[in-house]
JSON list of C-alpha atoms in Angstrom, two decimals:
[
{"chain": "A", "resi": 1, "resn": "MET", "atom": "CA", "xyz": [0.81, -19.74, 0.18]},
{"chain": "A", "resi": 2, "resn": "GLU", "atom": "CA", "xyz": [-2.70, -19.93, 1.49]},
{"chain": "A", "resi": 3, "resn": "GLY", "atom": "CA", "xyz": [-5.29, -19.90, -1.27]},
{"chain": "A", "resi": 4, "resn": "ARG", "atom": "CA", "xyz": [-2.78, -20.53, -4.07]},
{"chain": "A", "resi": 5, "resn": "ASN", "atom": "CA", "xyz": [-3.96, -24.05, -4.88]},
{"chain": "A", "resi": 6, "resn": "ASN", "atom": "CA", "xyz": [-7.62, -23.84, -4.05]},
{"chain": "A", "resi": 7, "resn": "ASN", "atom": "CA", "xyz": [-10.57, -23.46, -6.41]},
{"chain": "A", "resi": 8, "resn": "LYS", "atom": "CA", "xyz": [-11.54, -19.89, -5.53]},
{"chain": "A", "resi": 9, "resn": "ASN", "atom": "CA", "xyz": [-13.09, -17.99, -8.39]},
{"chain": "A", "resi": 10, "resn": "PHE", "atom": "CA", "xyz": [-11.23, -14.70, -8.16]},
{"chain": "A", "resi": 11, "resn": "ARG", "atom": "CA", "xyz": [-13.48, -13.18, -10.83]},
{"chain": "A", "resi": 12, "resn": "ASP", "atom": "CA", "xyz": [-16.10, -12.80, -8.10]},
{"chain": "A", "resi": 13, "resn": "TYR", "atom": "CA", "xyz": [-13.72, -10.94, -5.78]},
{"chain": "A", "resi": 14, "resn": "THR", "atom": "CA", "xyz": [-13.74, -7.18, -5.40]},
{"chain": "A", "resi": 15, "resn": "ASP", "atom": "CA", "xyz": [-10.50, -5.33, -6.17]},
{"chain": "A", "resi": 16, "resn": "THR", "atom": "CA", "xyz": [-9.93, -4.85, -2.44]},
{"chain": "A", "resi": 17, "resn": "GLU", "atom": "CA", "xyz": [-10.40, -8.56, -1.75]},
{"chain": "A", "resi": 18, "resn": "LEU", "atom": "CA", "xyz": [-7.95, -9.35, -4.54]},
{"chain": "A", "resi": 19, "resn": "THR", "atom": "CA", "xyz": [-5.31, -7.02, -3.07]},
{"chain": "A", "resi": 20, "resn": "ILE", "atom": "CA", "xyz": [-5.56, -8.90, 0.23]},
{"chain": "A", "resi": 21, "resn": "GLU", "atom": "CA", "xyz": [-4.88, -12.19, -1.58]},
{"chain": "A", "resi": 22, "resn": "ILE", "atom": "CA", "xyz": [-2.06, -10.62, -3.60]},
{"chain": "A", "resi": 23, "resn": "GLN", "atom": "CA", "xyz": [-0.45, -9.28, -0.44]},
{"chain": "A", "resi": 24, "resn": "LYS", "atom": "CA", "xyz": [-0.47, -12.88, 0.83]},
{"chain": "A", "resi": 25, "resn": "GLY", "atom": "CA", "xyz": [1.51, -13.85, -2.28]},
{"chain": "A", "resi": 26, "resn": "ASN", "atom": "CA", "xyz": [-1.28, -15.34, -4.38]},
{"chain": "A", "resi": 27, "resn": "GLN", "atom": "CA", "xyz": [-0.13, -15.12, -8.02]},
{"chain": "A", "resi": 28, "resn": "THR", "atom": "CA", "xyz": [-3.49, -16.28, -9.37]},
{"chain": "A", "resi": 29, "resn": "ALA", "atom": "CA", "xyz": [-5.17, -13.32, -7.70]},
{"chain": "A", "resi": 30, "resn": "PHE", "atom": "CA", "xyz": [-2.67, -10.97, -9.37]},
{"chain": "A", "resi": 31, "resn": "GLU", "atom": "CA", "xyz": [-3.37, -12.58, -12.75]},
{"chain": "A", "resi": 32, "resn": "GLU", "atom": "CA", "xyz": [-7.05, -11.75, -12.24]},
{"chain": "A", "resi": 33, "resn": "MET", "atom": "CA", "xyz": [-6.13, -8.16, -11.35]},
{"chain": "A", "resi": 34, "resn": "VAL", "atom": "CA", "xyz": [-4.01, -7.92, -14.51]},
{"chain": "A", "resi": 35, "resn": "SER", "atom": "CA", "xyz": [-6.95, -9.14, -16.60]},
{"chain": "A", "resi": 36, "resn": "ARG", "atom": "CA", "xyz": [-9.08, -6.36, -15.08]},
{"chain": "A", "resi": 37, "resn": "TYR", "atom": "CA", "xyz": [-6.57, -3.55, -15.49]},
{"chain": "A", "resi": 38, "resn": "LYS", "atom": "CA", "xyz": [-4.63, -4.51, -18.61]},
{"chain": "A", "resi": 39, "resn": "GLY", "atom": "CA", "xyz": [-6.99, -2.45, -20.77]},
{"chain": "A", "resi": 40, "resn": "LEU", "atom": "CA", "xyz": [-6.65, 0.60, -18.52]},
{"chain": "A", "resi": 41, "resn": "ILE", "atom": "CA", "xyz": [-2.85, 0.25, -18.53]},
{"chain": "A", "resi": 42, "resn": "GLY", "atom": "CA", "xyz": [-2.94, -0.02, -22.32]},
{"chain": "A", "resi": 43, "resn": "TYR", "atom": "CA", "xyz": [-5.13, 3.07, -22.52]},
{"chain": "A", "resi": 44, "resn": "PHE", "atom": "CA", "xyz": [-2.76, 5.10, -20.38]},
{"chain": "A", "resi": 45, "resn": "ALA", "atom": "CA", "xyz": [0.29, 3.68, -22.16]},
{"chain": "A", "resi": 46, "resn": "SER", "atom": "CA", "xyz": [-1.11, 4.99, -25.45]},
{"chain": "A", "resi": 47, "resn": "GLN", "atom": "CA", "xyz": [-1.19, 8.53, -24.00]},
{"chain": "A", "resi": 48, "resn": "TYR", "atom": "CA", "xyz": [2.55, 8.75, -23.36]},
{"chain": "A", "resi": 49, "resn": "SER", "atom": "CA", "xyz": [5.69, 8.67, -25.44]},
{"chain": "A", "resi": 50, "resn": "ALA", "atom": "CA", "xyz": [9.37, 8.93, -24.65]},
{"chain": "A", "resi": 51, "resn": "ALA", "atom": "CA", "xyz": [12.48, 8.70, -26.80]},
{"chain": "A", "resi": 52, "resn": "GLY", "atom": "CA", "xyz": [13.82, 5.17, -26.80]},
{"chain": "A", "resi": 53, "resn": "TYR", "atom": "CA", "xyz": [10.66, 3.58, -25.35]},
{"chain": "A", "resi": 54, "resn": "ASP", "atom": "CA", "xyz": [7.76, 1.99, -27.16]},
{"chain": "A", "resi": 55, "resn": "HIS", "atom": "CA", "xyz": [4.26, 0.95, -26.14]},
{"chain": "A", "resi": 56, "resn": "ALA", "atom": "CA", "xyz": [5.51, -2.39, -24.80]},
{"chain": "A", "resi": 57, "resn": "ASP", "atom": "CA", "xyz": [7.89, -0.59, -22.43]},
{"chain": "A", "resi": 58, "resn": "PHE", "atom": "CA", "xyz": [5.04, 1.50, -21.06]},
{"chain": "A", "resi": 59, "resn": "MET", "atom": "CA", "xyz": [2.89, -1.61, -20.69]},
{"chain": "A", "resi": 60, "resn": "GLN", "atom": "CA", "xyz": [5.66, -3.29, -18.71]},
{"chain": "A", "resi": 61, "resn": "GLU", "atom": "CA", "xyz": [6.05, -0.26, -16.47]},
{"chain": "A", "resi": 62, "resn": "GLY", "atom": "CA", "xyz": [2.28, -0.13, -16.04]},
{"chain": "A", "resi": 63, "resn": "LEU", "atom": "CA", "xyz": [2.21, -3.75, -14.89]},
{"chain": "A", "resi": 64, "resn": "LEU", "atom": "CA", "xyz": [4.99, -3.02, -12.41]},
{"chain": "A", "resi": 65, "resn": "ALA", "atom": "CA", "xyz": [2.99, -0.07, -11.11]},
{"chain": "A", "resi": 66, "resn": "LEU", "atom": "CA", "xyz": [-0.13, -2.24, -10.83]},
{"chain": "A", "resi": 67, "resn": "HIS", "atom": "CA", "xyz": [1.80, -4.87, -8.87]},
{"chain": "A", "resi": 68, "resn": "SER", "atom": "CA", "xyz": [3.20, -2.19, -6.56]},
{"chain": "A", "resi": 69, "resn": "ALA", "atom": "CA", "xyz": [-0.28, -0.73, -6.09]},
{"chain": "A", "resi": 70, "resn": "CYS", "atom": "CA", "xyz": [-1.61, -4.18, -5.14]},
{"chain": "A", "resi": 71, "resn": "LYS", "atom": "CA", "xyz": [1.17, -4.68, -2.62]},
{"chain": "A", "resi": 72, "resn": "THR", "atom": "CA", "xyz": [0.84, -1.26, -1.00]},
{"chain": "A", "resi": 73, "resn": "TYR", "atom": "CA", "xyz": [-2.90, -0.61, -1.17]},
{"chain": "A", "resi": 74, "resn": "ASN", "atom": "CA", "xyz": [-4.58, 0.10, 2.16]},
{"chain": "A", "resi": 75, "resn": "GLU", "atom": "CA", "xyz": [-8.36, 0.25, 2.07]},
{"chain": "A", "resi": 76, "resn": "ASN", "atom": "CA", "xyz": [-8.36, 2.24, 5.30]},
{"chain": "A", "resi": 77, "resn": "LYS", "atom": "CA", "xyz": [-6.96, 5.26, 3.42]},
{"chain": "A", "resi": 78, "resn": "LYS", "atom": "CA", "xyz": [-10.46, 5.77, 1.95]},
{"chain": "A", "resi": 79, "resn": "ALA", "atom": "CA", "xyz": [-9.35, 5.76, -1.71]},
{"chain": "A", "resi": 80, "resn": "SER", "atom": "CA", "xyz": [-10.77, 3.17, -4.08]},
{"chain": "A", "resi": 81, "resn": "PHE", "atom": "CA", "xyz": [-8.24, 0.73, -5.50]},
{"chain": "A", "resi": 82, "resn": "ARG", "atom": "CA", "xyz": [-9.05, 1.93, -9.02]},
{"chain": "A", "resi": 83, "resn": "ASN", "atom": "CA", "xyz": [-8.11, 5.49, -8.09]},
{"chain": "A", "resi": 84, "resn": "TYR", "atom": "CA", "xyz": [-5.00, 4.38, -6.24]},
{"chain": "A", "resi": 85, "resn": "ALA", "atom": "CA", "xyz": [-3.83, 2.13, -9.07]},
{"chain": "A", "resi": 86, "resn": "GLY", "atom": "CA", "xyz": [-4.52, 4.85, -11.65]},
{"chain": "A", "resi": 87, "resn": "VAL", "atom": "CA", "xyz": [-2.33, 7.32, -9.78]},
{"chain": "A", "resi": 88, "resn": "CYS", "atom": "CA", "xyz": [0.43, 4.72, -9.34]},
{"chain": "A", "resi": 89, "resn": "ILE", "atom": "CA", "xyz": [0.38, 3.90, -13.06]},
{"chain": "A", "resi": 90, "resn": "ASN", "atom": "CA", "xyz": [0.28, 7.56, -14.09]},
{"chain": "A", "resi": 91, "resn": "ASN", "atom": "CA", "xyz": [3.15, 8.44, -11.75]},
{"chain": "A", "resi": 92, "resn": "ARG", "atom": "CA", "xyz": [5.21, 5.53, -13.05]},
{"chain": "A", "resi": 93, "resn": "PHE", "atom": "CA", "xyz": [4.74, 6.71, -16.63]},
{"chain": "A", "resi": 94, "resn": "MET", "atom": "CA", "xyz": [5.65, 10.29, -15.75]},
{"chain": "A", "resi": 95, "resn": "SER", "atom": "CA", "xyz": [8.76, 9.00, -14.00]},
{"chain": "A", "resi": 96, "resn": "LEU", "atom": "CA", "xyz": [9.71, 7.01, -17.11]},
{"chain": "A", "resi": 97, "resn": "ILE", "atom": "CA", "xyz": [9.35, 10.12, -19.26]},
{"chain": "A", "resi": 98, "resn": "ARG", "atom": "CA", "xyz": [11.47, 12.13, -16.85]},
{"chain": "A", "resi": 99, "resn": "LYS", "atom": "CA", "xyz": [14.18, 9.47, -16.96]},
{"chain": "A", "resi": 100, "resn": "ALA", "atom": "CA", "xyz": [14.07, 9.35, -20.75]},
{"chain": "A", "resi": 101, "resn": "ASN", "atom": "CA", "xyz": [14.31, 13.13, -20.99]},
{"chain": "A", "resi": 102, "resn": "ALA", "atom": "CA", "xyz": [17.23, 13.11, -18.56]},
{"chain": "A", "resi": 103, "resn": "LYS", "atom": "CA", "xyz": [18.96, 10.51, -20.77]},
{"chain": "A", "resi": 104, "resn": "SER", "atom": "CA", "xyz": [18.70, 7.91, -18.02]},
{"chain": "A", "resi": 105, "resn": "VAL", "atom": "CA", "xyz": [18.14, 4.23, -18.67]},
{"chain": "A", "resi": 106, "resn": "ILE", "atom": "CA", "xyz": [15.83, 1.80, -16.94]},
{"chain": "A", "resi": 107, "resn": "PRO", "atom": "CA", "xyz": [17.70, -1.08, -15.26]},
{"chain": "A", "resi": 108, "resn": "GLY", "atom": "CA", "xyz": [16.97, -4.38, -16.95]},
{"chain": "A", "resi": 109, "resn": "ASN", "atom": "CA", "xyz": [15.79, -5.93, -13.68]},
{"chain": "A", "resi": 110, "resn": "SER", "atom": "CA", "xyz": [12.98, -3.38, -13.41]},
{"chain": "A", "resi": 111, "resn": "ILE", "atom": "CA", "xyz": [11.24, -4.65, -16.53]},
{"chain": "A", "resi": 112, "resn": "ILE", "atom": "CA", "xyz": [8.88, -7.62, -16.36]},
{"chain": "A", "resi": 113, "resn": "SER", "atom": "CA", "xyz": [8.42, -10.02, -19.24]},
{"chain": "A", "resi": 114, "resn": "PHE", "atom": "CA", "xyz": [5.99, -8.81, -21.87]},
{"chain": "A", "resi": 115, "resn": "ASP", "atom": "CA", "xyz": [5.32, -12.50, -22.59]},
{"chain": "A", "resi": 116, "resn": "ASP", "atom": "CA", "xyz": [2.94, -12.43, -19.62]},
{"chain": "A", "resi": 117, "resn": "ILE", "atom": "CA", "xyz": [0.56, -10.25, -21.64]},
{"chain": "A", "resi": 118, "resn": "ASP", "atom": "CA", "xyz": [-1.61, -11.66, -24.38]},
{"chain": "A", "resi": 119, "resn": "PRO", "atom": "CA", "xyz": [-1.43, -9.01, -27.14]},
{"chain": "A", "resi": 120, "resn": "SER", "atom": "CA", "xyz": [-4.68, -10.27, -28.64]},
{"chain": "A", "resi": 121, "resn": "ASP", "atom": "CA", "xyz": [-6.50, -9.18, -25.47]},
{"chain": "A", "resi": 122, "resn": "TYR", "atom": "CA", "xyz": [-5.54, -5.59, -26.04]},
{"chain": "A", "resi": 123, "resn": "ASN", "atom": "CA", "xyz": [-5.95, -5.86, -29.82]},
{"chain": "A", "resi": 124, "resn": "ARG", "atom": "CA", "xyz": [-3.94, -2.75, -30.66]},
{"chain": "A", "resi": 125, "resn": "ASN", "atom": "CA", "xyz": [-3.69, -3.72, -34.34]},
{"chain": "A", "resi": 126, "resn": "ASN", "atom": "CA", "xyz": [-7.43, -3.52, -34.83]},
{"chain": "A", "resi": 127, "resn": "PRO", "atom": "CA", "xyz": [-8.11, -0.27, -36.78]},
{"chain": "A", "resi": 128, "resn": "GLU", "atom": "CA", "xyz": [-11.36, 0.31, -34.91]},
{"chain": "A", "resi": 129, "resn": "THR", "atom": "CA", "xyz": [-9.55, 0.00, -31.58]},
{"chain": "A", "resi": 130, "resn": "MET", "atom": "CA", "xyz": [-6.85, 2.40, -32.77]},
{"chain": "A", "resi": 131, "resn": "ILE", "atom": "CA", "xyz": [-9.44, 5.00, -33.80]},
{"chain": "A", "resi": 132, "resn": "LEU", "atom": "CA", "xyz": [-11.25, 4.68, -30.47]},
{"chain": "A", "resi": 133, "resn": "GLU", "atom": "CA", "xyz": [-7.93, 5.03, -28.64]},
{"chain": "A", "resi": 134, "resn": "GLN", "atom": "CA", "xyz": [-7.14, 8.21, -30.57]},
{"chain": "A", "resi": 135, "resn": "GLU", "atom": "CA", "xyz": [-10.55, 9.63, -29.72]},
{"chain": "A", "resi": 136, "resn": "SER", "atom": "CA", "xyz": [-10.02, 8.70, -26.06]},
{"chain": "A", "resi": 137, "resn": "SER", "atom": "CA", "xyz": [-6.58, 10.28, -26.15]},
{"chain": "A", "resi": 138, "resn": "ASN", "atom": "CA", "xyz": [-7.97, 13.52, -27.55]},
{"chain": "A", "resi": 139, "resn": "GLU", "atom": "CA", "xyz": [-10.72, 13.47, -24.93]},
{"chain": "A", "resi": 140, "resn": "LEU", "atom": "CA", "xyz": [-8.19, 12.94, -22.13]},
{"chain": "A", "resi": 141, "resn": "VAL", "atom": "CA", "xyz": [-6.00, 15.81, -23.33]},
{"chain": "A", "resi": 142, "resn": "THR", "atom": "CA", "xyz": [-9.06, 18.05, -23.53]},
{"chain": "A", "resi": 143, "resn": "LEU", "atom": "CA", "xyz": [-10.13, 17.06, -20.01]},
{"chain": "A", "resi": 144, "resn": "ILE", "atom": "CA", "xyz": [-6.67, 17.80, -18.65]},
{"chain": "A", "resi": 145, "resn": "ARG", "atom": "CA", "xyz": [-6.55, 21.19, -20.36]},
{"chain": "A", "resi": 146, "resn": "GLU", "atom": "CA", "xyz": [-10.01, 22.09, -19.08]},
{"chain": "A", "resi": 147, "resn": "THR", "atom": "CA", "xyz": [-9.30, 20.87, -15.55]},
{"chain": "A", "resi": 148, "resn": "LEU", "atom": "CA", "xyz": [-5.84, 22.29, -14.90]},
{"chain": "A", "resi": 149, "resn": "SER", "atom": "CA", "xyz": [-5.14, 25.99, -14.51]},
{"chain": "A", "resi": 150, "resn": "PRO", "atom": "CA", "xyz": [-2.70, 27.65, -16.95]},
{"chain": "A", "resi": 151, "resn": "PHE", "atom": "CA", "xyz": [-0.06, 27.63, -14.19]},
{"chain": "A", "resi": 152, "resn": "GLU", "atom": "CA", "xyz": [-0.63, 23.94, -13.47]},
{"chain": "A", "resi": 153, "resn": "LEU", "atom": "CA", "xyz": [-0.38, 23.12, -17.18]},
{"chain": "A", "resi": 154, "resn": "SER", "atom": "CA", "xyz": [2.94, 24.98, -17.36]},
{"chain": "A", "resi": 155, "resn": "VAL", "atom": "CA", "xyz": [4.21, 23.08, -14.34]},
{"chain": "A", "resi": 156, "resn": "LEU", "atom": "CA", "xyz": [3.09, 19.73, -15.77]},
{"chain": "A", "resi": 157, "resn": "LYS", "atom": "CA", "xyz": [4.70, 20.38, -19.17]},
{"chain": "A", "resi": 158, "resn": "ALA", "atom": "CA", "xyz": [7.99, 21.35, -17.52]},
{"chain": "A", "resi": 159, "resn": "TYR", "atom": "CA", "xyz": [7.83, 18.36, -15.18]},
{"chain": "A", "resi": 160, "resn": "LEU", "atom": "CA", "xyz": [7.33, 15.98, -18.10]},
{"chain": "A", "resi": 161, "resn": "LYS", "atom": "CA", "xyz": [10.43, 17.47, -19.73]},
{"chain": "A", "resi": 162, "resn": "GLY", "atom": "CA", "xyz": [12.41, 16.17, -16.78]},
{"chain": "A", "resi": 163, "resn": "LEU", "atom": "CA", "xyz": [12.95, 19.44, -14.94]},
{"chain": "A", "resi": 164, "resn": "SER", "atom": "CA", "xyz": [13.28, 19.49, -11.16]},
{"chain": "A", "resi": 165, "resn": "TYR", "atom": "CA", "xyz": [10.90, 21.48, -8.96]},
{"chain": "A", "resi": 166, "resn": "ALA", "atom": "CA", "xyz": [13.65, 24.05, -8.42]},
{"chain": "A", "resi": 167, "resn": "GLN", "atom": "CA", "xyz": [14.26, 24.41, -12.17]},
{"chain": "A", "resi": 168, "resn": "ILE", "atom": "CA", "xyz": [10.55, 24.74, -12.86]},
{"chain": "A", "resi": 169, "resn": "GLY", "atom": "CA", "xyz": [10.25, 27.36, -10.13]},
{"chain": "A", "resi": 170, "resn": "GLN", "atom": "CA", "xyz": [13.12, 29.33, -11.62]},
{"chain": "A", "resi": 171, "resn": "ILE", "atom": "CA", "xyz": [11.55, 29.28, -15.09]},
{"chain": "A", "resi": 172, "resn": "LEU", "atom": "CA", "xyz": [8.10, 30.24, -13.80]},
{"chain": "A", "resi": 173, "resn": "SER", "atom": "CA", "xyz": [9.45, 32.72, -11.20]},
{"chain": "A", "resi": 174, "resn": "VAL", "atom": "CA", "xyz": [7.91, 30.89, -8.25]},
{"chain": "A", "resi": 175, "resn": "SER", "atom": "CA", "xyz": [9.31, 28.90, -5.34]},
{"chain": "A", "resi": 176, "resn": "ALA", "atom": "CA", "xyz": [9.99, 25.16, -5.50]},
{"chain": "A", "resi": 177, "resn": "LYS", "atom": "CA", "xyz": [7.30, 24.82, -2.81]},
{"chain": "A", "resi": 178, "resn": "ALA", "atom": "CA", "xyz": [4.75, 26.48, -5.12]},
{"chain": "A", "resi": 179, "resn": "VAL", "atom": "CA", "xyz": [5.70, 23.96, -7.81]},
{"chain": "A", "resi": 180, "resn": "ASP", "atom": "CA", "xyz": [5.34, 21.10, -5.32]},
{"chain": "A", "resi": 181, "resn": "ASN", "atom": "CA", "xyz": [1.89, 22.39, -4.30]},
{"chain": "A", "resi": 182, "resn": "ALA", "atom": "CA", "xyz": [0.89, 22.63, -7.97]},
{"chain": "A", "resi": 183, "resn": "MET", "atom": "CA", "xyz": [2.03, 19.04, -8.61]},
{"chain": "A", "resi": 184, "resn": "GLN", "atom": "CA", "xyz": [-0.07, 17.84, -5.68]},
{"chain": "A", "resi": 185, "resn": "ARG", "atom": "CA", "xyz": [-3.11, 19.61, -7.14]},
{"chain": "A", "resi": 186, "resn": "ILE", "atom": "CA", "xyz": [-2.33, 18.13, -10.56]},
{"chain": "A", "resi": 187, "resn": "ARG", "atom": "CA", "xyz": [-2.23, 14.63, -9.07]},
{"chain": "A", "resi": 188, "resn": "ARG", "atom": "CA", "xyz": [-5.53, 15.16, -7.26]},
{"chain": "A", "resi": 189, "resn": "LYS", "atom": "CA", "xyz": [-7.22, 16.51, -10.38]},
{"chain": "A", "resi": 190, "resn": "THR", "atom": "CA", "xyz": [-5.76, 13.69, -12.49]},
{"chain": "A", "resi": 191, "resn": "LEU", "atom": "CA", "xyz": [-7.17, 11.24, -9.97]},
{"chain": "A", "resi": 192, "resn": "ILE", "atom": "CA", "xyz": [-10.65, 12.69, -10.53]},
{"chain": "A", "resi": 193, "resn": "ILE", "atom": "CA", "xyz": [-10.24, 12.49, -14.30]},
{"chain": "A", "resi": 194, "resn": "ILE", "atom": "CA", "xyz": [-9.10, 8.86, -14.07]},
{"chain": "A", "resi": 195, "resn": "ASP", "atom": "CA", "xyz": [-12.02, 7.97, -11.83]},
{"chain": "A", "resi": 196, "resn": "ASN", "atom": "CA", "xyz": [-14.48, 9.36, -14.38]},
{"chain": "A", "resi": 197, "resn": "ILE", "atom": "CA", "xyz": [-13.04, 7.67, -17.47]}
]
């Protein structure tokens, strides 16, 4: 592919410029994107848990979401790539939790090799890093609680338990459409939180 074997320094590229190269099939450009977003994926991965899945599983899913975001990003939609990728990663993690809660399994071909990640880069075993992550986690939970309305929090909690919009609506005595509207607001508000981290 064009650009694959040249001497471009992708570190100097903007995220948008990298997505253009990635959409052309340039693996080196994607490796640069991974180096930029691996820490963010690790941060988000540390915020979630699901029965049968560990941090590595969430990291793998986060990398898949990042790759998908790179392939589908359109700068003309007026959202920054960081925001777009954050929403894609967050949605992928929520989907994983829903599958786990519904006793579903992830097909083996949907998981990428964790060997592609250098664990030392993320340094999860460093006690200082772990403390900072816990503080960040507490801050994120606080931000979500302060940002979402009580109704939206109820919808989000039910959604993360794997319930459908119809089931959530039945529990909360509202229509499935009201639940859908709430989830759209939750995603928009989450996007703002992500952008300000």
